[in-house]
Every structure is written in structure tokens, then in C-alpha cells.
CSV table of C-alpha atoms and ligand atoms in Angstrom, one decimal:
chain,number,residue,atom,x,y,z
X,1,MET,CA,9.4,36.3,78.7
X,2,ALA,CA,12.9,34.9,77.1
X,3,GLY,CA,13.7,33.8,80.7
X,4,TYR,CA,10.3,32.3,81.4
X,5,LEU,CA,10.4,30.2,78.0
X,6,LEU,CA,14.2,29.2,79.1
X,7,ILE,CA,12.9,27.8,82.3
X,8,LEU,CA,10.3,25.8,80.6
X,9,SER,CA,12.3,24.1,78.1
X,10,THR,CA,14.9,22.9,80.8
X,11,ASP,CA,11.9,21.7,82.4
X,12,ILE,CA,10.7,19.6,79.5
X,13,GLN,CA,14.1,18.3,79.1
X,14,ALA,CA,14.5,17.2,82.8
X,15,GLN,CA,11.1,15.7,82.6
X,16,SER,CA,11.9,13.7,79.4
X,17,PHE,CA,15.2,12.4,81.1
X,18,GLU,CA,13.4,11.0,84.1
X,19,MET,CA,11.2,9.1,81.7
X,20,LEU,CA,13.9,7.4,79.4
X,21,SER,CA,13.7,4.0,80.7
X,22,PRO,CA,10.6,2.6,81.5
X,23,THR,CA,11.7,-0.7,81.2
X,24,PRO,CA,15.1,-2.1,81.8
X,25,PRO,CA,17.5,-1.1,78.9
X,26,MET,CA,18.4,-3.7,76.2
X,27,GLY,CA,21.6,-3.8,74.3
X,28,TRP,CA,25.2,-4.6,73.6
X,29,ASN,CA,28.4,-3.5,75.1
X,30,SER,CA,32.0,-3.9,73.9
X,31,TRP,CA,33.5,-4.8,77.3
X,32,ASN,CA,33.0,-8.3,78.3
X,33,LYS,CA,34.0,-9.6,74.9
X,34,PHE,CA,36.5,-7.2,73.3
X,35,GLY,CA,37.9,-5.0,76.5
X,36,CYS,CA,40.1,-2.3,74.7
X,37,ASN,CA,40.2,-3.8,71.4
X,38,VAL,CA,37.3,-1.7,69.7
X,39,ASN,CA,37.1,0.1,66.6
X,40,GLU,CA,34.7,1.4,64.2
X,41,ASN,CA,34.6,-1.4,61.7
X,42,LEU,CA,33.8,-3.8,64.9
X,43,ILE,CA,30.8,-1.6,66.1
X,44,LYS,CA,29.6,-1.3,62.8
X,45,GLU,CA,29.6,-5.0,62.0
X,46,ILE,CA,27.8,-5.5,65.6
X,47,ALA,CA,25.2,-3.2,64.6
X,48,ASP,CA,24.8,-5.2,61.4
X,49,ALA,CA,24.8,-8.4,63.6
X,50,MET,CA,22.2,-6.9,65.9
X,51,VAL,CA,19.8,-6.6,63.2
X,52,ALA,CA,20.3,-9.8,61.1
X,53,SER,CA,20.3,-11.9,64.3
X,54,GLY,CA,16.9,-10.9,65.5
X,55,MET,CA,18.4,-9.3,68.6
X,56,ARG,CA,16.7,-5.8,67.5
X,57,ASP,CA,13.6,-7.0,66.8
X,58,ALA,CA,13.9,-9.1,70.3
X,59,GLY,CA,14.0,-5.6,71.9
X,60,TYR,CA,17.6,-4.9,72.1
X,61,LYS,CA,18.7,-1.6,70.8
X,62,TYR,CA,21.7,0.2,72.5
X,63,VAL,CA,25.2,-0.4,70.9
X,64,VAL,CA,27.4,0.8,73.4
X,65,ILE,CA,31.2,1.3,73.3
X,66,ASP,CA,32.8,0.9,76.7
X,67,ASP,CA,36.1,1.9,77.9
X,68,CYS,CA,39.2,2.8,75.5
X,69,TRP,CA,37.5,4.5,72.6
X,70,GLN,CA,39.0,7.9,73.7
X,71,THR,CA,42.7,9.0,74.0
X,72,ASP,CA,43.1,12.6,74.9
X,73,ARG,CA,41.9,16.1,75.2
X,74,ASP,CA,42.2,18.8,72.5
X,75,SER,CA,43.9,22.4,73.9
X,76,ALA,CA,40.3,23.4,74.3
X,77,GLY,CA,39.5,20.6,76.4
X,78,ASN,CA,37.4,18.7,74.0
X,79,ILE,CA,37.6,14.7,74.5
X,80,ILE,CA,39.1,13.1,71.4
X,81,ALA,CA,38.0,9.8,70.0
X,82,ASP,CA,41.1,7.4,69.0
X,83,PRO,CA,41.4,8.8,65.5
X,84,GLU,CA,43.4,5.3,64.4
X,85,ARG,CA,40.3,3.2,65.8
X,86,PHE,CA,37.6,5.7,64.9
X,87,PRO,CA,38.9,7.6,61.8
X,88,SER,CA,35.1,8.2,60.5
X,89,GLY,CA,34.4,9.9,64.1
X,90,MET,CA,31.8,9.5,66.6
X,91,LYS,CA,29.0,11.2,64.5
X,92,ALA,CA,29.5,9.2,61.6
X,93,LEU,CA,29.5,6.0,63.7
X,94,ALA,CA,26.2,7.1,65.6
X,95,ASP,CA,24.5,8.1,62.1
X,96,TYR,CA,25.2,4.5,60.9
X,97,ILE,CA,24.0,3.0,64.3
X,98,HIS,CA,20.8,5.2,64.1
X,99,ALA,CA,20.0,4.2,60.4
X,100,LYS,CA,19.6,0.7,61.5
X,101,GLY,CA,17.2,1.6,64.0
X,102,LEU,CA,19.2,1.3,67.0
X,103,LYS,CA,20.5,3.6,69.5
X,104,PHE,CA,24.3,4.5,70.4
X,105,GLY,CA,26.0,4.6,73.8
X,106,LEU,CA,29.3,5.4,75.1
X,107,TYR,CA,31.2,5.1,78.5
X,108,SER,CA,33.1,7.6,80.6
X,109,CYS,CA,34.3,7.8,84.3
X,110,ALA,CA,33.5,10.4,87.0
X,111,GLY,CA,37.2,10.2,87.8
X,112,SER,CA,40.0,11.9,86.3
X,113,ARG,CA,40.9,8.9,84.4
X,114,THR,CA,38.9,5.7,83.2
X,115,CYS,CA,39.4,2.5,84.5
X,116,GLN,CA,41.6,1.8,81.6
X,117,GLY,CA,43.9,4.9,82.2
X,118,ARG,CA,42.1,7.3,79.4
X,119,PRO,CA,40.9,10.9,79.9
X,120,GLY,CA,37.9,10.8,82.5
X,121,SER,CA,35.1,13.5,82.6
X,122,ARG,CA,36.1,15.0,86.2
X,123,GLY,CA,36.1,18.7,85.3
X,124,TYR,CA,34.6,18.3,82.1
X,125,GLN,CA,31.0,17.1,82.7
X,126,PHE,CA,29.2,19.8,80.9
X,127,GLN,CA,31.3,20.0,78.1
X,128,ASP,CA,31.5,16.2,77.5
X,129,ALA,CA,27.7,15.8,77.8
X,130,ARG,CA,27.4,18.6,75.2
X,131,GLN,CA,29.8,16.7,72.8
X,132,TYR,CA,28.2,13.8,73.1
X,133,ALA,CA,24.5,15.4,72.3
X,134,ALA,CA,26.4,16.8,69.3
X,135,TRP,CA,27.7,13.2,68.4
X,136,GLY,CA,24.3,11.7,68.9
X,137,VAL,CA,24.7,9.8,72.1
X,138,ASP,CA,21.9,8.0,73.7
X,139,TYR,CA,23.1,6.0,76.6
X,140,LEU,CA,26.0,6.9,78.8
X,141,LYS,CA,27.6,4.6,81.0
X,142,TYR,CA,29.7,6.5,83.6
X,143,ASP,CA,32.4,4.6,86.0
X,144,TRP,CA,34.1,5.0,89.1
X,145,CYS,CA,37.8,4.7,88.8
X,146,TYR,CA,40.3,7.5,89.9
X,147,ASP,CA,37.7,9.2,91.9
X,148,GLU,CA,40.1,10.9,94.0
X,149,GLY,CA,38.0,10.8,97.2
X,150,GLN,CA,35.0,12.6,95.4
X,151,ASN,CA,31.6,11.9,97.1
X,152,ALA,CA,29.8,9.7,94.8
X,153,LYS,CA,26.4,11.1,95.0
X,154,ALA,CA,27.5,14.4,94.1
X,155,ALA,CA,30.0,13.3,91.4
X,156,TYR,CA,27.3,11.5,89.7
X,157,LYS,CA,24.6,14.4,90.2
X,158,THR,CA,26.9,16.5,88.3
X,159,MET,CA,27.0,14.4,85.2
X,160,SER,CA,23.2,13.8,85.8
X,161,ASP,CA,23.2,17.7,85.5
X,162,ALA,CA,25.1,18.2,82.3
X,163,LEU,CA,23.1,15.2,80.8
X,164,LYS,CA,19.6,16.9,81.6
X,165,ASN,CA,21.0,20.2,80.2
X,166,CYS,CA,22.6,18.9,76.9
X,167,GLY,CA,19.7,19.1,74.6
X,168,ARG,CA,19.4,15.4,74.0
X,169,PRO,CA,17.6,12.6,75.8
X,170,ILE,CA,20.6,10.4,77.3
X,171,VAL,CA,19.9,7.5,79.5
X,172,PHE,CA,22.5,7.6,82.4
X,173,SER,CA,23.7,4.2,83.6
X,174,ILE,CA,25.6,4.7,87.0
X,175,CYS,CA,28.4,2.1,87.3
X,176,GLU,CA,30.0,2.6,91.1
X,177,TRP,CA,29.7,-1.0,91.9
X,178,GLY,CA,27.4,-0.5,94.7
X,179,ASP,CA,30.2,0.9,96.9
X,180,ASN,CA,28.2,3.9,97.9
X,181,LYS,CA,24.7,2.3,98.2
X,182,PRO,CA,23.8,3.9,95.0
X,183,TRP,CA,20.1,2.3,95.2
X,184,GLU,CA,19.3,4.9,98.1
X,185,TRP,CA,20.2,7.8,96.1
X,186,GLY,CA,20.4,6.8,92.4
X,187,LYS,CA,16.8,7.1,91.5
X,188,GLU,CA,17.0,10.9,90.7
X,189,ILE,CA,20.1,10.8,89.1
X,190,GLY,CA,20.3,8.3,86.8
X,191,HIS,CA,18.2,5.2,85.0
X,192,LEU,CA,20.3,2.3,86.4
X,193,TRP,CA,22.9,1.6,88.8
X,194,ARG,CA,25.5,-1.1,89.4
X,195,THR,CA,25.2,-3.1,92.3
X,196,THR,CA,28.4,-5.2,92.6
X,197,ALA,CA,32.0,-5.6,91.2
X,198,ASP,CA,32.5,-6.8,87.7
X,199,ILE,CA,30.7,-9.9,86.4
X,200,ARG,CA,33.1,-12.8,85.2
X,201,ASP,CA,32.1,-15.5,82.5
X,202,CYS,CA,31.8,-18.0,85.0
X,203,PHE,CA,28.6,-19.7,87.0
X,204,ASP,CA,30.0,-20.3,90.3
X,205,CYS,CA,33.4,-18.1,91.3
X,206,MET,CA,34.7,-15.2,92.8
X,207,HIS,CA,38.1,-13.8,92.0
X,208,ASN,CA,40.4,-12.0,94.4
X,209,TRP,CA,40.2,-8.6,93.1
X,210,GLY,CA,36.4,-8.7,93.3
X,211,GLY,CA,35.0,-10.3,90.1
X,212,LEU,CA,32.1,-12.4,90.7
X,213,GLY,CA,30.3,-15.2,89.0
X,214,VAL,CA,26.6,-15.4,88.5
X,215,LEU,CA,25.6,-16.8,91.7
X,216,GLN,CA,27.8,-14.5,93.7
X,217,ILE,CA,26.2,-11.6,91.9
X,218,LEU,CA,22.6,-13.0,92.5
X,219,ASP,CA,23.0,-13.4,96.0
X,220,LYS,CA,24.3,-9.9,96.3
X,221,GLN,CA,20.6,-8.6,94.9
X,222,VAL,CA,18.7,-9.9,97.7
X,223,GLY,CA,16.7,-7.1,99.3
X,224,LEU,CA,17.5,-4.6,96.6
X,225,GLU,CA,14.1,-5.2,95.0
X,226,GLN,CA,12.3,-2.6,96.9
X,227,TYR,CA,14.5,0.1,94.9
X,228,ALA,CA,13.7,-1.0,91.6
X,229,GLY,CA,10.9,0.5,89.4
X,230,PRO,CA,10.2,2.1,85.9
X,231,HIS,CA,13.0,4.3,85.2
X,232,HIS,CA,15.1,3.4,87.8
X,233,TRP,CA,16.7,-0.1,87.8
X,234,ASN,CA,19.4,-2.1,89.9
X,235,ASP,CA,22.1,-3.2,87.6
X,236,PRO,CA,23.8,-6.5,88.2
X,237,ASP,CA,26.2,-6.0,85.3
X,238,MET,CA,26.0,-7.1,81.7
X,239,LEU,CA,25.2,-10.5,80.4
X,240,GLU,CA,28.3,-13.2,79.7
X,241,VAL,CA,26.0,-15.4,77.8
X,242,GLY,CA,27.9,-16.8,74.8
X,243,ASN,CA,31.5,-15.9,76.0
X,244,GLY,CA,32.7,-19.2,76.4
X,245,GLY,CA,33.3,-19.9,79.8
X,246,GLN,CA,29.8,-21.7,80.9
X,247,THR,CA,27.8,-24.1,79.5
X,248,ILE,CA,24.6,-23.5,77.4
X,249,ASN,CA,22.5,-24.7,80.4
X,250,GLU,CA,24.6,-22.1,82.7
X,251,TYR,CA,24.0,-19.5,80.5
X,252,ARG,CA,20.2,-20.1,79.9
X,253,THR,CA,20.1,-19.8,83.9
X,254,HIS,CA,22.1,-16.7,83.7
X,255,PHE,CA,19.7,-15.2,81.4
X,256,SER,CA,16.6,-16.5,83.2
X,257,LEU,CA,18.2,-14.8,86.4
X,258,TRP,CA,18.8,-11.6,85.0
X,259,CYS,CA,15.2,-11.3,83.7
X,260,MET,CA,13.8,-12.2,87.1
X,261,LEU,CA,16.0,-9.4,88.4
X,262,ALA,CA,14.5,-6.9,86.0
X,263,ALA,CA,18.0,-6.4,84.9
X,264,LEU,CA,19.5,-4.5,82.1
X,265,LEU,CA,19.9,-7.0,79.2
X,266,MET,CA,23.5,-5.9,77.8
X,267,ALA,CA,24.6,-8.6,75.5
X,268,GLY,CA,28.4,-8.8,75.8
X,269,ASN,CA,29.4,-11.4,73.4
X,270,ASP,CA,30.4,-11.4,69.4
X,271,LEU,CA,27.0,-11.2,67.8
X,272,ARG,CA,28.8,-11.7,64.6
X,273,ASN,CA,29.6,-15.2,65.5
X,274,MET,CA,27.0,-16.7,67.7
X,275,SER,CA,25.7,-20.4,67.8
X,276,ASP,CA,22.2,-20.9,67.4
X,277,SER,CA,21.8,-22.1,71.1
X,278,ILE,CA,23.4,-18.9,72.2
X,279,ARG,CA,20.9,-16.8,69.8
X,280,THR,CA,17.9,-18.7,70.9
X,281,ILE,CA,18.8,-17.9,74.6
X,282,LEU,CA,19.4,-14.0,73.9
X,283,THR,CA,16.2,-13.8,71.6
X,284,ASN,CA,13.6,-16.0,73.9
X,285,LYS,CA,10.7,-13.4,73.6
X,286,GLU,CA,8.6,-15.1,76.6
X,287,VAL,CA,11.7,-14.8,79.0
X,288,ILE,CA,12.4,-11.2,77.7
X,289,ALA,CA,8.9,-10.3,78.4
X,290,VAL,CA,9.7,-11.2,82.1
X,291,ASP,CA,12.5,-8.8,82.2
X,292,GLN,CA,10.5,-5.8,80.3
X,293,ASP,CA,7.1,-6.2,82.0
X,294,THR,CA,5.7,-2.9,82.3
X,295,LEU,CA,4.8,-3.4,86.0
X,296,GLY,CA,8.5,-3.0,86.4
X,297,PHE,CA,8.9,-5.1,89.8
X,298,GLN,CA,12.1,-6.9,90.2
X,299,GLY,CA,12.0,-10.6,91.3
X,300,PHE,CA,12.8,-11.3,95.0
X,301,LYS,CA,14.0,-14.4,96.4
X,302,PHE,CA,10.7,-16.3,97.8
X,303,ILE,CA,12.2,-19.6,99.2
X,304,ASP,CA,15.9,-20.4,99.8
X,305,TYR,CA,16.7,-24.2,100.9
X,306,GLY,CA,20.4,-23.5,100.2
X,307,ASP,CA,20.9,-25.4,96.9
X,308,PHE,CA,17.5,-25.0,95.8
X,309,GLU,CA,16.1,-21.4,95.6
X,310,ILE,CA,12.5,-20.0,94.2
X,311,TRP,CA,12.4,-16.6,92.8
X,312,VAL,CA,9.2,-14.7,92.2
X,313,LYS,CA,8.3,-11.7,89.9
X,314,ALA,CA,5.1,-10.2,90.0
X,315,LEU,CA,3.8,-9.3,86.3
X,316,SER,CA,1.2,-7.1,84.7
X,317,GLY,CA,-2.3,-8.7,84.4
X,318,GLY,CA,-2.0,-10.2,87.8
X,319,ASP,CA,0.4,-13.0,86.3
X,320,ALA,CA,3.8,-14.1,88.0
X,321,ALA,CA,6.8,-15.8,86.8
X,322,PHE,CA,8.8,-18.2,89.0
X,323,CYS,CA,12.0,-19.4,88.4
X,324,PHE,CA,13.2,-22.7,90.3
X,325,LEU,CA,17.0,-22.3,90.9
X,326,ASN,CA,19.2,-25.5,91.3
X,327,ARG,CA,22.6,-24.1,92.5
X,328,SER,CA,24.1,-27.6,92.8
X,329,LYS,CA,25.6,-29.8,90.2
X,330,GLU,CA,23.3,-32.7,90.9
X,331,ILE,CA,19.8,-33.1,89.2
X,332,PHE,CA,16.9,-31.9,91.2
X,333,ASP,CA,13.6,-33.7,91.7
X,334,LEU,CA,11.0,-31.2,91.9
X,335,ASN,CA,7.8,-31.8,93.4
X,336,PHE,CA,6.0,-28.6,94.4
X,337,ASP,CA,2.6,-28.2,95.9
X,338,TRP,CA,1.5,-24.6,95.1
X,339,GLN,CA,-1.5,-24.8,97.3
X,340,LYS,CA,1.0,-25.0,100.5
X,341,PHE,CA,2.5,-21.4,99.6
X,342,GLY,CA,1.1,-18.3,100.2
X,343,ILE,CA,3.5,-15.2,99.2
X,344,TYR,CA,3.6,-12.1,101.3
X,345,HIS,CA,5.4,-9.4,99.4
X,346,TYR,CA,4.3,-5.9,98.5
X,347,SER,CA,4.8,-6.4,94.8
X,348,ILE,CA,2.6,-9.7,94.5
X,349,ALA,CA,0.0,-7.9,97.1
X,350,LYS,CA,-0.3,-5.1,94.5
X,351,ASN,CA,-0.7,-6.8,91.5
X,352,GLY,CA,-3.4,-9.2,92.9
X,353,PHE,CA,-1.7,-12.7,92.4
X,354,ASN,CA,-3.1,-15.1,94.6
X,355,LEU,CA,-2.1,-18.6,94.7
X,356,TRP,CA,-4.9,-19.6,97.2
X,357,LYS,CA,-7.8,-18.0,95.7
X,358,LYS,CA,-7.1,-18.4,91.8
X,359,GLU,CA,-6.2,-21.1,89.7
X,360,TYR,CA,-3.4,-20.4,87.4
X,361,GLN,CA,-1.9,-22.2,84.3
X,362,VAL,CA,1.8,-22.9,84.3
X,363,LYS,CA,3.9,-22.2,81.1
X,364,ASP,CA,7.6,-23.3,80.9
X,365,LEU,CA,9.2,-20.4,79.3
X,366,TRP,CA,12.2,-22.3,77.8
X,367,ASN,CA,10.2,-25.3,76.4
X,368,HIS,CA,7.3,-22.9,75.5
X,369,LYS,CA,4.6,-25.4,76.7
X,370,ILE,CA,1.9,-25.2,79.4
X,371,ILE,CA,3.0,-27.9,81.8
X,372,GLY,CA,0.2,-28.1,84.2
X,373,ASN,CA,-1.9,-25.6,86.8
X,374,THR,CA,-1.8,-24.6,90.0
X,375,LYS,CA,-4.4,-27.4,91.5
X,376,ASN,CA,-1.8,-29.9,90.7
X,377,ASN,CA,1.8,-30.4,92.3
X,378,LEU,CA,4.6,-29.3,89.8
X,379,ARG,CA,6.9,-32.4,89.1
X,380,VAL,CA,10.2,-31.5,87.0
X,381,LYS,CA,13.7,-32.8,87.0
X,382,ILE,CA,15.9,-29.7,87.0
X,383,GLU,CA,19.5,-30.2,85.9
X,384,GLY,CA,22.3,-29.3,87.9
X,385,HIS,CA,23.2,-25.6,87.6
X,386,GLY,CA,19.7,-25.2,85.7
X,387,VAL,CA,16.5,-23.4,85.9
X,388,LEU,CA,12.8,-24.0,85.5
X,389,MET,CA,11.3,-20.8,84.8
X,390,VAL,CA,7.5,-20.6,84.2
X,391,ARG,CA,4.7,-17.9,83.9
X,392,LEU,CA,1.6,-18.4,85.9
X,393,SER,CA,-1.4,-16.8,84.3
X,394,SER,CA,-4.9,-16.8,85.9
X,395,ILE,CA,-7.2,-19.3,84.1
X,396,GLU,CA,-10.6,-17.0,84.9
X,397,LYS,CA,-9.5,-13.7,83.8
Y,401,GLA,C1,34.9,-1.1,85.1
Y,401,GLA,C2,33.5,-1.3,84.9
Y,401,GLA,C3,33.5,-2.5,83.8
Y,401,GLA,C4,34.2,-2.0,82.8
Y,401,GLA,C5,35.7,-1.5,82.9
Y,401,GLA,C6,36.3,-0.8,81.8
Y,401,GLA,O1,35.7,-2.3,85.9
Y,401,GLA,O2,33.0,-1.8,86.2
Y,401,GLA,O3,32.0,-2.7,83.7
Y,401,GLA,O4,33.4,-0.7,82.1
Y,401,GLA,O5,35.6,-0.6,84.1
Y,401,GLA,O6,37.4,-0.4,82.2
């Protein structure tokens, strides 16, 4: 009988693990802005700012400390949080974050060391998972440095099994940069998987070591839409919005595209000192609603005219989001005849969106205005590196 009950409870835990991410995770992560310069005061201030700025109310909930919080292991193998930077310990920090109605996340690595050379979880997966649960961790980002020739799927499965059995629901973010096609095996193992190398705070750039700008990452998402859905998402990396390397217009484009991609929305800027225009981007509820739509379809590239692209995302209620992207630096004069285009894609076919049979109102999601309907051509000037992002809702519902 005891054995039967044990199996049942493990099963319930496993089931709840599968159900942890119905929509893409939203939160904040320390890496893009602060790198290794993390400490408990910073994290507390960020949690405070997440509430005060309206980010929490807009849907952001995870506060994630990336690399460098850990220094060593004790003689029993327990992972040690940096006692100088986190003198109150991780449990106290998690309690502080939870008391704000937020959730707490940490970072580790499937290799022997993290990318910054701190102790990784290889050989300690179950011990670490139990430790995270005891601290009150809700989210784990798990990296792929010092992998020492391990099989990626097996390495991530070990930590997945550890999390499933640690006694606490923990979202599992697979971060192996798309090297081993995690979209083909990540669904059973975690809730999201990185698809590319690290994002850089630039709109259109590529670094020798592999860092990618917004457009370069976007291009690598084409075709991956078939792998995404509720509880299993492609992850084109965290947001750079507000970190200073791009114009406000480019940041608006970056954010729009990530929402079209049903990407995680992990802010990466200093929430304590954010300008109004950056806060307005990060908290645009109508754009966030496209990302968080409960159907869970990832947007796909519908038309590619080189410097001009149209991305489409099927939404619940038979709606759709369209994102007209101007990749060039020049203004683009859009004159779009909705009637010319049928769309053949499984997501659109499933949600009943049909441009030929139904009429839709067209709402601009950045200006919050209805700008027409699908009987008439859409005529708009789109700034260089800019987007027009609209939601189409059927007029006869
Ligand atoms: C890798 C990851 C990044 C970040 C750093 C930390 O590069 O891809 O997102 O976590 O490690 O060292």
C-alpha cells in the first residue's frame, strides 16, 4: 500500500511539472545587464521595481539570478551561494520575492562548471534539485558549458528527472543554444529551450564568437514554429529592451517580434532606472496578450520580400496578429491589400482565421487605435527598423 501511494504521489508531481508553463514564461533575468555583478540587495531592489513599475501587473513574475551566485560545494557536496554577495542566503531571498507575489529563479549548468567557471551540476543533479526546492526556487535555467562530451538530451533529462522528483514545481529552461536541436526532444524534458547563441544588444549584428542581434536571431526561428505550444516553447533568448544599444524604435520592434514568436519575455534591463518609453514598451498589455495568447501558436514568417517581411500569429477567438517588419533603415510605404492574400498554415487553418470569408477590424497595438478593416487596403508608413503590429478581430463574431 505504501508503495502504491508513493507511485501515485510521484505521478502527481510529474504531471504538475508538465503543466507548469501554459504560456511563455515572463520575468526578469540578471545576465544581460549585470553579468556576474549580482548580490541580494540588487535582486531585492529589482523585485521592488518589478512591482512599482507595473511589470508584475503586466504579467512578469519570475526574478531569475543567472550565473555567478554560486562559489563552491561544501564537504557533503551541497552547493554554496556566495556568502559575501548573498549573506542572508537563498531561502531568505526567495521568501522576500515570494512575499511580493513574484517567483524566484536560479541558473546552473549541465556541465562540471558554469559558463563563468562556477561549480556546475554534473554529478549533483538530484542533490541540487532538492536544494533548490528547499530554498523555494520556482524556475531553473540550465546551461551547457563544460559539457565534457555528454549527450545533451541525456544530460538535460537527468536534471529534468531530478526536478520532477524534488517535491516542488520548478519550470525548466533548457539553455544549450540550439546546438543539438532541442526542439526535437525538449518537449518531454523541459518547458522551453534556447534556439540560438546569446543575444547581443544590437538590432542587426553578428559577433565572431557567435553573439547575435535581433534580426539574426529572428532569422533562425523560421521553421521552428511547429515545435512550440503550451508548456513547451522555443526560446530566442532574453530581452535587451532598455539596455542602451538600440533605439526606442528598435526596442519596440525587438519586443513585438518576441511576442509574435511566443517567446519567453525575460526582461534584462535595470528595472530600477527605466525611462517611461522603455516601461511603456515592456508593459504594453495588448502586445503582451499576443505573446501570452492561450492557443500557444508561435508566429510564422508569411511573406519575405527581403527587407520587408510579414509575420502572422494565430490567436484565440479566431483572431490573428500581423507584424509588418521593415528591416531596412529607410521608411517603408506600406499599401497592403488584404484580399489578395490567403494564408495556408496549420495554425491559421486550425483557429478558423480566413481573410477571404470574413471581415476583420484592424487594431494598431502600439497606438491602441483601430486603423481600418480588411475590406480596405492598409496604408501606413513604417519607420526604418520599425514594425506595424496589428490585431485582426472578426467583425461578425
Ligand atoms: C551562456 C548563456 C547566457 C548566460 C551565460 C552566463 O552564455 O547562454 O544566457 O547564462 O552563459 O555565463
